[in-house]
Structure formats: structure tokens, C-alpha cells
Short mmCIF file of C-alpha atoms and ligand atoms in Angstrom, two decimals:
data_model
loop_
_atom_site.label_atom_id
_atom_site.label_comp_id
_atom_site.label_asym_id
_atom_site.label_seq_id
_atom_site.Cartn_x
_atom_site.Cartn_y
_atom_site.Cartn_z
CA MET A 1 -8.10 -18.09 23.75
CA HIS A 2 -8.32 -20.61 20.95
CA GLY A 3 -10.94 -23.23 21.66
CA MET A 4 -11.05 -25.66 18.73
CA THR A 5 -14.81 -26.05 18.97
CA SER A 6 -15.92 -22.50 19.48
CA HIS A 7 -14.13 -21.03 16.48
CA SER A 8 -15.05 -21.02 12.85
CA LYS A 9 -12.81 -22.90 10.42
CA ALA A 10 -11.30 -19.68 9.15
CA ASP A 11 -10.29 -18.67 12.66
CA ASP A 12 -8.55 -21.91 13.51
CA PRO A 13 -4.80 -21.70 12.90
CA ILE A 14 -4.52 -25.39 12.06
CA SER A 15 -7.27 -25.49 9.45
CA ARG A 16 -6.11 -22.10 8.11
CA GLU A 17 -2.70 -23.71 7.57
CA SER A 18 -4.23 -26.66 5.77
CA THR A 19 -6.42 -24.45 3.57
CA ARG A 20 -3.53 -22.16 2.63
CA THR A 21 -3.50 -21.41 -1.07
CA LEU A 22 -0.04 -21.45 -2.67
CA ASP A 23 0.69 -19.86 -6.02
CA ALA A 24 2.88 -21.34 -8.79
CA LEU A 25 5.98 -20.13 -6.94
CA ASP A 26 4.84 -21.53 -3.58
CA ARG A 27 3.82 -18.19 -2.13
CA PRO A 28 0.76 -18.11 0.13
CA LEU A 29 -2.11 -15.63 -0.23
CA HIS A 30 -1.67 -13.63 2.93
CA ASP A 31 -2.50 -9.95 2.23
CA LEU A 32 -5.37 -8.22 0.51
CA ARG A 33 -5.22 -4.52 -0.42
CA ILE A 34 -8.54 -2.96 -1.21
CA SER A 35 -8.62 0.26 -3.18
CA LEU A 36 -11.85 2.00 -2.12
CA LEU A 37 -11.96 4.61 -4.85
CA ASP A 38 -9.76 6.05 -7.58
CA ARG A 39 -10.26 9.69 -6.67
CA CYS A 40 -7.82 11.70 -4.58
CA ASN A 41 -7.56 15.13 -3.05
CA PHE A 42 -3.81 15.27 -3.89
CA ARG A 43 -2.05 15.18 -7.25
CA CYS A 44 1.34 13.76 -6.28
CA PRO A 45 3.36 13.98 -9.53
CA TYR A 46 4.75 10.46 -9.03
CA CYS A 47 1.23 8.96 -8.81
CA MET A 48 -1.53 11.17 -10.29
CA PRO A 49 0.15 14.10 -12.12
CA GLU A 50 -2.21 17.04 -12.58
CA THR A 51 -1.48 17.16 -16.31
CA GLU A 52 -3.09 13.71 -16.69
CA PHE A 53 -5.61 13.83 -13.85
CA HIS A 54 -7.19 17.17 -14.69
CA ALA A 55 -10.71 18.52 -14.23
CA ASP A 56 -12.04 16.54 -17.23
CA TYR A 57 -10.52 13.23 -16.22
CA GLU A 58 -13.21 10.56 -15.97
CA PHE A 59 -12.97 8.78 -12.65
CA LEU A 60 -15.06 5.71 -11.92
CA THR A 61 -18.72 6.37 -11.26
CA ARG A 62 -20.42 5.10 -8.11
CA ALA A 63 -22.11 2.37 -10.12
CA GLN A 64 -18.78 1.18 -11.48
CA ARG A 65 -17.21 1.01 -8.01
CA LEU A 66 -17.78 -2.00 -5.78
CA THR A 67 -20.22 -1.40 -2.98
CA HIS A 68 -19.06 -1.98 0.58
CA ASP A 69 -21.02 -5.22 0.69
CA GLU A 70 -19.23 -6.42 -2.43
CA MET A 71 -15.85 -5.52 -0.91
CA LEU A 72 -16.79 -7.33 2.25
CA MET A 73 -17.72 -10.40 0.26
CA VAL A 74 -14.31 -10.47 -1.47
CA ALA A 75 -12.55 -9.94 1.85
CA ARG A 76 -14.57 -12.68 3.59
CA VAL A 77 -13.87 -15.17 0.84
CA ALA A 78 -10.16 -14.19 0.75
CA SER A 79 -9.91 -14.64 4.53
CA GLY A 80 -11.24 -18.17 4.06
CA LEU A 81 -8.30 -18.76 1.68
CA GLY A 82 -5.68 -17.59 4.17
CA VAL A 83 -5.73 -13.76 4.06
CA SER A 84 -5.14 -12.41 7.55
CA LYS A 85 -3.94 -8.92 6.67
CA ILE A 86 -6.13 -6.32 4.98
CA ARG A 87 -5.14 -2.81 3.97
CA LEU A 88 -7.53 -0.15 2.79
CA THR A 89 -6.13 2.26 0.30
CA GLY A 90 -6.97 4.19 -2.89
CA GLY A 91 -6.91 6.88 -4.32
CA GLU A 92 -7.56 8.55 -1.04
CA PRO A 93 -9.63 6.16 1.11
CA LEU A 94 -10.78 8.88 3.54
CA LEU A 95 -12.83 10.41 0.72
CA ASP A 96 -15.21 7.49 1.30
CA LYS A 97 -17.77 9.01 3.67
CA LYS A 98 -18.92 5.67 5.08
CA LEU A 99 -15.46 4.30 5.76
CA PRO A 100 -16.04 3.55 9.48
CA GLU A 101 -18.96 1.23 8.53
CA LEU A 102 -16.77 -0.73 6.14
CA VAL A 103 -14.04 -0.95 8.75
CA LYS A 104 -16.56 -2.31 11.22
CA GLY A 105 -17.58 -5.05 8.79
CA LEU A 106 -13.97 -5.97 7.97
CA SER A 107 -12.82 -5.98 11.58
CA GLY A 108 -15.49 -8.58 12.36
CA LEU A 109 -14.14 -11.08 9.80
CA PRO A 110 -12.75 -14.22 11.43
CA GLY A 111 -9.07 -14.70 10.67
CA VAL A 112 -8.28 -11.05 9.92
CA ASP A 113 -5.76 -10.03 12.59
CA ASP A 114 -4.30 -6.95 10.95
CA LEU A 115 -6.51 -4.22 9.52
CA ALA A 116 -4.70 -1.12 8.30
CA LEU A 117 -5.28 2.01 6.23
CA THR A 118 -2.96 4.02 3.97
CA THR A 119 -3.82 7.69 3.70
CA ASN A 120 -2.41 11.13 2.98
CA ALA A 121 -3.99 12.10 6.35
CA THR A 122 -5.52 15.35 5.15
CA LEU A 123 -8.95 14.23 6.38
CA LEU A 124 -7.70 12.05 9.22
CA ALA A 125 -7.85 14.28 12.32
CA PRO A 126 -11.64 14.36 12.67
CA LEU A 127 -12.03 10.66 11.70
CA ALA A 128 -9.28 8.86 13.63
CA GLY A 129 -11.40 8.18 16.72
CA ALA A 130 -14.35 6.77 14.76
CA LEU A 131 -12.03 4.54 12.73
CA ALA A 132 -10.37 3.18 15.86
CA ASP A 133 -13.78 2.56 17.47
CA ALA A 134 -14.87 0.72 14.33
CA GLY A 135 -11.93 -1.68 14.74
CA LEU A 136 -9.15 -0.25 12.56
CA HIS A 137 -5.82 -1.37 13.99
CA ARG A 138 -3.31 1.05 12.52
CA VAL A 139 -2.56 3.65 9.87
CA THR A 140 0.22 4.30 7.41
CA ILE A 141 0.54 7.96 6.50
CA SER A 142 2.19 9.18 3.33
CA LEU A 143 4.31 12.27 3.97
CA ASP A 144 7.18 12.99 1.61
CA SER A 145 8.82 15.98 3.29
CA LEU A 146 8.54 18.35 6.23
CA ASP A 147 9.77 21.23 4.10
CA GLU A 148 6.59 23.20 3.25
CA ASP A 149 7.63 23.93 -0.33
CA VAL A 150 8.85 20.44 -1.10
CA PHE A 151 5.73 18.91 0.44
CA ARG A 152 3.47 21.16 -1.58
CA THR A 153 5.28 20.25 -4.79
CA MET A 154 5.12 16.53 -4.04
CA SER A 155 1.40 16.68 -3.28
CA GLY A 156 0.72 18.48 -6.54
CA GLY A 157 0.10 21.82 -4.79
CA ARG A 158 -2.69 20.39 -2.66
CA GLY A 159 -1.18 19.36 0.69
CA ASN A 160 -1.08 21.28 3.92
CA LEU A 161 1.61 20.18 6.34
CA THR A 162 -0.15 21.37 9.51
CA THR A 163 -3.26 19.39 8.65
CA VAL A 164 -1.26 16.21 7.98
CA LEU A 165 0.66 16.57 11.24
CA ALA A 166 -2.62 17.06 13.08
CA GLY A 167 -3.87 13.85 11.45
CA ILE A 168 -0.80 11.98 12.71
CA GLU A 169 -1.36 13.31 16.20
CA ALA A 170 -5.03 12.33 16.17
CA ALA A 171 -4.13 8.83 14.98
CA GLU A 172 -1.66 8.47 17.82
CA LYS A 173 -4.24 9.63 20.37
CA ALA A 174 -6.77 7.15 18.95
CA GLY A 175 -4.23 4.31 19.36
CA LEU A 176 -3.90 3.56 15.63
CA SER A 177 -0.32 2.52 16.13
CA PRO A 178 2.42 1.71 15.42
CA ILE A 179 2.07 4.51 12.89
CA LYS A 180 4.15 4.16 9.76
CA ILE A 181 5.17 7.22 7.71
CA ASN A 182 5.75 6.44 4.01
CA VAL A 183 8.19 8.70 2.19
CA VAL A 184 8.67 8.31 -1.55
CA VAL A 185 12.20 9.54 -2.25
CA GLU A 186 12.95 11.22 -5.55
CA ARG A 187 16.40 12.42 -6.45
CA GLY A 188 16.66 16.18 -6.67
CA VAL A 189 13.10 16.65 -5.40
CA ASN A 190 12.99 15.64 -1.71
CA ASP A 191 16.07 13.52 -1.01
CA HIS A 192 17.82 16.51 0.60
CA THR A 193 15.01 16.74 3.21
CA VAL A 194 14.96 13.08 4.27
CA LEU A 195 17.34 13.43 7.24
CA ASP A 196 15.31 16.32 8.65
CA LEU A 197 12.17 14.22 8.43
CA LEU A 198 13.88 11.29 10.15
CA GLU A 199 15.11 13.62 12.88
CA HIS A 200 11.57 14.91 13.46
CA PHE A 201 10.16 11.40 13.99
CA ARG A 202 13.09 9.92 15.94
CA GLY A 203 11.93 8.95 19.39
CA SER A 204 8.23 9.37 18.49
CA GLY A 205 7.50 5.63 18.16
CA HIS A 206 6.42 6.20 14.52
CA ILE A 207 8.30 4.20 11.89
CA VAL A 208 9.50 6.11 8.85
CA ARG A 209 9.82 4.04 5.71
CA LEU A 210 11.85 5.37 2.79
CA ILE A 211 10.43 4.12 -0.51
CA GLU A 212 12.26 3.99 -3.81
CA PHE A 213 10.36 5.91 -6.50
CA MET A 214 8.78 3.11 -8.53
CA ASP A 215 7.93 2.69 -12.18
CA VAL A 216 4.29 1.86 -11.46
CA GLY A 217 1.78 2.70 -14.18
CA ASN A 218 2.72 4.66 -17.29
CA ARG A 219 1.90 8.22 -16.38
CA ASN A 220 4.48 9.38 -13.87
CA GLY A 221 7.39 9.78 -16.30
CA TRP A 222 9.60 7.45 -14.27
CA ARG A 223 13.31 7.41 -15.00
CA MET A 224 16.01 5.39 -13.20
CA GLU A 225 18.03 8.57 -12.54
CA GLN A 226 15.24 9.74 -10.24
CA VAL A 227 15.55 6.71 -7.97
CA VAL A 228 17.74 7.06 -4.90
CA PRO A 229 18.80 3.47 -4.14
CA SER A 230 18.11 2.46 -0.51
CA ARG A 231 21.77 1.54 -0.19
CA GLU A 232 22.74 5.16 -0.77
CA LEU A 233 20.10 6.44 1.66
CA LEU A 234 21.22 3.97 4.30
CA GLU A 235 24.76 5.32 4.00
CA ARG A 236 23.50 8.86 4.44
CA VAL A 237 21.53 7.80 7.54
CA GLN A 238 24.50 5.85 8.98
CA GLU A 239 26.73 8.91 8.75
CA ARG A 240 24.33 10.82 10.97
CA TRP A 241 22.96 8.13 13.33
CA PRO A 242 24.35 4.59 13.53
CA VAL A 243 21.67 1.98 12.77
CA THR A 244 21.61 -1.81 13.00
CA PRO A 245 19.48 -4.30 11.01
CA VAL A 246 16.43 -5.85 12.66
CA GLY A 247 14.80 -9.11 11.50
CA ARG A 248 11.55 -9.26 9.55
CA ASN A 249 8.32 -9.15 11.55
CA TYR A 250 6.72 -11.78 9.29
CA PRO A 251 7.57 -13.51 6.02
CA GLY A 252 6.63 -11.29 3.12
CA GLU A 253 7.31 -8.04 4.95
CA VAL A 254 8.55 -5.67 2.25
CA ALA A 255 10.54 -3.17 4.33
CA ARG A 256 14.10 -3.86 5.43
CA ARG A 257 14.10 -2.76 9.03
CA TYR A 258 16.84 -0.94 10.95
CA ALA A 259 16.94 0.30 14.55
CA TYR A 260 18.81 3.39 15.71
CA VAL A 261 21.62 2.21 17.95
CA ASP A 262 20.84 5.01 20.43
CA GLY A 263 17.34 3.58 20.97
CA ALA A 264 15.40 6.33 19.12
CA GLY A 265 13.30 3.77 17.25
CA GLU A 266 13.14 2.09 13.90
CA ILE A 267 13.21 2.98 10.19
CA GLY A 268 12.49 0.89 7.08
CA PHE A 269 13.63 0.83 3.49
CA ILE A 270 11.39 -0.33 0.66
CA SER A 271 13.67 -1.07 -2.25
CA SER A 272 11.37 -2.42 -4.93
CA VAL A 273 13.58 -1.12 -7.74
CA THR A 274 17.08 -2.02 -6.58
CA GLU A 275 16.42 -5.09 -4.38
CA ALA A 276 13.37 -7.01 -5.51
CA PHE A 277 11.36 -8.98 -2.95
CA CYS A 278 9.04 -10.98 -5.22
CA GLY A 279 10.15 -14.29 -3.66
CA SER A 280 8.03 -13.64 -0.60
CA CYS A 281 5.26 -11.50 -2.12
CA SER A 282 1.96 -12.63 -0.75
CA ARG A 283 -0.33 -9.78 -1.81
CA ALA A 284 -3.45 -9.56 -3.89
CA ARG A 285 -4.92 -6.20 -4.87
CA LEU A 286 -8.51 -5.36 -5.50
CA SER A 287 -9.19 -2.24 -7.56
CA ALA A 288 -12.13 0.04 -6.81
CA ASP A 289 -14.04 -1.42 -9.79
CA GLY A 290 -13.55 -4.96 -8.62
CA VAL A 291 -10.59 -6.20 -10.63
CA LEU A 292 -8.22 -8.49 -8.75
CA TYR A 293 -4.51 -8.02 -9.55
CA THR A 294 -1.77 -10.32 -8.32
CA CYS A 295 1.10 -7.90 -8.90
CA LEU A 296 1.55 -4.17 -8.46
CA PHE A 297 2.98 -4.05 -11.97
CA ALA A 298 0.27 -6.15 -13.57
CA THR A 299 -0.88 -5.47 -17.08
CA GLN A 300 -4.13 -7.27 -16.52
CA GLY A 301 -6.33 -8.57 -13.74
CA THR A 302 -9.50 -10.61 -13.26
CA ASP A 303 -12.87 -8.95 -12.99
CA LEU A 304 -14.76 -10.07 -9.89
CA ARG A 305 -17.55 -7.49 -10.13
CA GLU A 306 -19.38 -9.25 -12.92
CA PRO A 307 -19.59 -12.69 -11.24
CA ILE A 308 -20.57 -11.02 -7.97
CA ARG A 309 -23.32 -8.95 -9.64
CA ASN A 310 -24.45 -12.08 -11.49
CA GLY A 311 -25.13 -13.73 -8.17
CA ALA A 312 -22.00 -15.80 -7.39
CA ASP A 313 -22.06 -17.09 -3.84
CA ASP A 314 -19.08 -17.35 -1.46
CA ASP A 315 -18.09 -20.80 -2.72
CA GLU A 316 -18.16 -19.75 -6.35
CA LEU A 317 -16.16 -16.61 -5.64
CA GLY A 318 -13.74 -18.75 -3.60
CA ASP A 319 -13.21 -21.01 -6.62
CA ILE A 320 -12.45 -17.98 -8.80
CA LEU A 321 -9.98 -16.55 -6.26
CA SER A 322 -8.23 -19.89 -5.74
CA ARG A 323 -7.87 -20.39 -9.48
CA ILE A 324 -6.32 -16.96 -9.89
CA TRP A 325 -3.89 -17.52 -7.02
CA LEU A 326 -2.90 -21.04 -8.05
CA GLN A 327 -1.85 -19.76 -11.49
CA ARG A 328 0.03 -16.75 -10.21
CA ALA A 329 3.69 -16.53 -11.25
CA ASP A 330 4.32 -12.76 -11.10
CA ARG A 331 7.78 -11.47 -10.28
CA TYR A 332 8.04 -8.22 -12.21
CA SER A 333 10.62 -6.54 -9.96
CA GLU A 334 12.96 -9.51 -10.15
CA LEU A 335 12.73 -9.56 -13.93
CA ARG A 336 12.74 -5.76 -14.36
CA ARG A 337 15.69 -4.30 -16.15
CA PRO A 338 15.70 -0.55 -15.58
CA ASP A 339 17.74 -0.17 -18.77
CA VAL A 340 15.19 -2.02 -20.97
CA ALA A 341 12.68 0.48 -22.29
CA GLU A 342 10.06 -2.14 -23.29
CA HIS A 343 9.48 -2.90 -19.63
CA HIS A 344 8.22 0.58 -19.02
CA ALA A 345 6.22 0.69 -22.19
CA LEU A 346 3.97 -2.14 -20.95
CA SER A 347 0.45 -0.96 -20.29
CA LYS A 348 0.55 -1.37 -16.51
CA VAL A 349 -2.21 -0.67 -14.05
CA GLU A 350 -1.91 2.76 -12.35
CA MET A 351 -1.00 3.04 -8.67
CA TYR A 352 -4.02 5.16 -7.74
CA ARG A 353 -6.25 2.32 -8.99
CA ILE A 354 -4.75 -0.40 -6.83
CA GLY A 355 -3.31 1.59 -4.03
CA GLY A 356 0.33 0.59 -3.75
N1 LIG B 1 -3.68 8.24 -1.09
C1 LIG B 1 -3.17 7.37 -0.09
C2 LIG B 1 -1.76 7.75 0.27
O1 LIG B 1 -1.09 8.44 -0.50
O2 LIG B 1 -1.33 7.31 1.34
C3 LIG B 1 -3.23 5.88 -0.43
C4 LIG B 1 -2.95 5.48 -1.86
S1 LIG B 1 -1.28 5.76 -2.40
C5 LIG B 1 -1.34 5.18 -4.06
C6 LIG B 1 -0.41 4.46 -1.54
C7 LIG B 1 1.08 4.65 -1.42
O3 LIG B 1 1.67 4.51 -2.71
C8 LIG B 1 1.55 5.99 -0.91
O4 LIG B 1 2.35 5.82 0.26
C9 LIG B 1 2.33 6.57 -2.03
O5 LIG B 1 3.40 7.36 -1.59
C10 LIG B 1 2.82 5.34 -2.75
N2 LIG B 1 3.18 5.61 -4.16
C11 LIG B 1 2.40 6.15 -5.13
N3 LIG B 1 3.08 6.26 -6.30
C12 LIG B 1 4.33 5.75 -6.05
C13 LIG B 1 5.48 5.56 -6.85
N4 LIG B 1 5.53 5.90 -8.14
N5 LIG B 1 6.58 5.00 -6.28
C14 LIG B 1 6.54 4.63 -4.96
N6 LIG B 1 5.46 4.76 -4.15
C15 LIG B 1 4.38 5.32 -4.70
FE1 LIG B 2 -3.26 10.57 -3.97
FE2 LIG B 2 -1.89 8.88 -2.52
FE3 LIG B 2 -1.50 8.98 -5.18
FE4 LIG B 2 -0.70 11.02 -3.69
S1 LIG B 2 0.07 8.91 -3.60
S2 LIG B 2 -1.86 11.18 -5.57
S3 LIG B 2 -2.16 11.02 -2.07
S4 LIG B 2 -3.35 8.34 -4.18
FE1 LIG B 3 4.98 -8.65 -5.67
FE2 LIG B 3 4.81 -7.95 -8.22
FE3 LIG B 3 6.08 -6.36 -6.46
FE4 LIG B 3 7.18 -8.69 -7.21
S1 LIG B 3 6.80 -6.95 -8.50
S2 LIG B 3 7.01 -7.89 -5.09
S3 LIG B 3 5.34 -9.97 -7.43
S4 LIG B 3 3.88 -6.91 -6.45
#
């Protein structure tokens, strides 16, 4: 039901179209990823290696982190500029004890038609129902292997497979679907377990997405040799189960989608390293301390916390956001040359700060 008179401006598809903010490369602002906190109960070596994120590491304090009201303000203003998709991430977002309250606030924003959460699912089983009741639409669960030993290694010795699988089951029961399962593939670490994982989820309705190990941040010791190109993985999959390409769900979707020919469902490939997709990238990322980044590989962002704490109202914050987006010209992955060392020496923001 879309009555022109009974809806706010942000909820009206026509005025949303006319208020769409385009960046310097004509890309709209469509998605907002909010990192709730920088802490995590895992130490995945490709994201927060234990050697760097040890007991003495100084994470953000509560005072440094945005409050839920401040996050809601950014989300509300962003939705007025065209954001209709919001993802909550981290660090580990389920470590935020009041998450259902935040979800409730976000799900009530006019214009937001897709509200999702990315989690390692360790704490999901007891919370899935409350999150669904609060208005969360769906979850993406990170799970790199179903081999106990490999999974433990890839979670930095912290993960428990049974708990994660219980989290997936609870999410399914709560209707947080379609559930996506994110698998970061690293050569020589978990690539030999990928087909088993796919087999497990075939026919379940969950969509497994195989992600190329990315050179985000500066702390995960990334090397090109560790990346398994999606092309190679697709060949391995094809040898076992024929698959056929499926069109994108929406412009800006990052995964290349394939369906099993035998009807057992869908898989996706996220090939940020070998096949850049900057041309349609419509995402802004808000770090837990309130810095807005316009690229996953950004070396700097814009602090929103200070203007918010100095009393900026929605219009003022809207002006700041529009200005940032209008100037945006990021396309790191398209320009990246895996063989050029300087690219990796840049002081990039870490993944656990902006949530992938
Ligand atoms: N802790 C939550 C989780 O793991 O789902 C949310 C935050 S985590 C940073 C978000 C996503 O980024 C996860 O799916 C994770 O696998 C992915 N990720 C982290 N580091 C990565 C890397 N170097 N390359 C590719 N994906 C990465
Ligand atoms: Fe934590 Fe997620 Fe990073 Fe793993 S990928 S260390 S679960 S934030
Ligand atoms: Fe978007 Fe930056 Fe990734 Fe390109 S490199 S797709 S601009 S986040």
C-alpha cells in the first residue's frame, strides 16, 4: 500500500528517487553498514590475529563508541538520502547486550526495507527470536569450515562448531531468512573443505557465499598467493555439481550468483580481489566510533561523532553526509595491483572496525 499522502517523504519511492544522492562516479548511496563495536569473541587470523589483538590491546571505550541514539540518528539521516539497506556488523555485533532495542529503532525507519546482521553466530541461538521480534529481517553468518580443526584455526582457537550450527538453526526457526553463510577462502588453510561445506548446505535454502581473502587493513599479513580466485573455485564446484549463473537481485549486489542445476539452491562468489565491482558500489560504512568511510579500503574517513555531540541536527548532519557522498570517487579494487607493494603499505582502516 503506497498512498502518496499518508507516507513520509523518505518512504515515497518517487521523492526518494528525486532525492537520491549520486557520488562523483554516479553511484547512489544505497547501503549503510554500521559497526556496533570493535571487540570480538573470535580472533580470526585474517581479520583480528591474536598476536596483534592480545589481552593488552586497547579497544574503544564505551564513551568513544557511538550510542544507539547516535547510530539511529546517522541511519535516519542516511535513509533520507536514499539508504534503504542497513547491515549491522562489527567486531561481533552480538556482544552488544542491547542489540534488540537498536534493531527495533532501525526497523521503524521509513524507507529502510532491508535490515540485516552479520555475525559469527556464537551468541545467536538464544537471541534469534528477540531479534526477529524486534524487526530484523535476516542474518549473514560467517562460517569458514565444517572441519572442526580448520574451523578452530580460522576462528583463532575460539569457535565452537556445534554452537554456530545451533545459531543457524535458531535463525532459521525465527524466520531470519534467507540465511547467507559467508566463507572466507584461504589457500592451503580451508580451500580443501569448501566442497564439504557446500554439500552440507545444499538443499537447506541457505546461500553459501565464497569470499576471496582480501587485503583489508594492514595486520592480516595478506599475500596474493593465499587468495583462491573465484574462477578456480567455480571450476571445482562445476566438476562436482553443475551450476548456472543467475542475474543480480539488485544493482550493487556484490556476489555473483549461481544456481545448482539440480535445484539444490544457490551459491555466490565475492571476488573483490580478482574481479572488482567498484562500478556499482553503493555502500557507506560507519565505524563504532562514528567515522564514516566510503570504501572498505579507505585510508581515512569523516568523523561524525564530534558534530553530533556538538548538537548538529538532522539537517546539518544531512548536509555533512551529502557532501561526503558527492565527493566520493573511491574504486580501490579496480585500481589495486596485487603485485604493487605500495598498495598494501597504505595505512588502511581495519576490517573489524568497519565490519566488512
Ligand atoms: N564478526 C562478525 C562476523 O564475522 O560475521 C561481523 C564482522 S566481520 C569483520 C564481517 C565479515 O568480514 C565476515 O564475514 C568475515 O569473514 C569478513 N572478513 C573479515 N576479514 C576478511 C578478509 N581479510 N577477507 C575477506 N573477508 C573478511
Ligand atoms: Fe571477529 Fe568477525 Fe573478524 Fe572473525 S571476522 S575476528 S568473527 S570480527
Ligand atoms: Fe566499494 Fe571500495 Fe570495495 Fe570498490 S574497493 S567495491 S569502492 S568498497
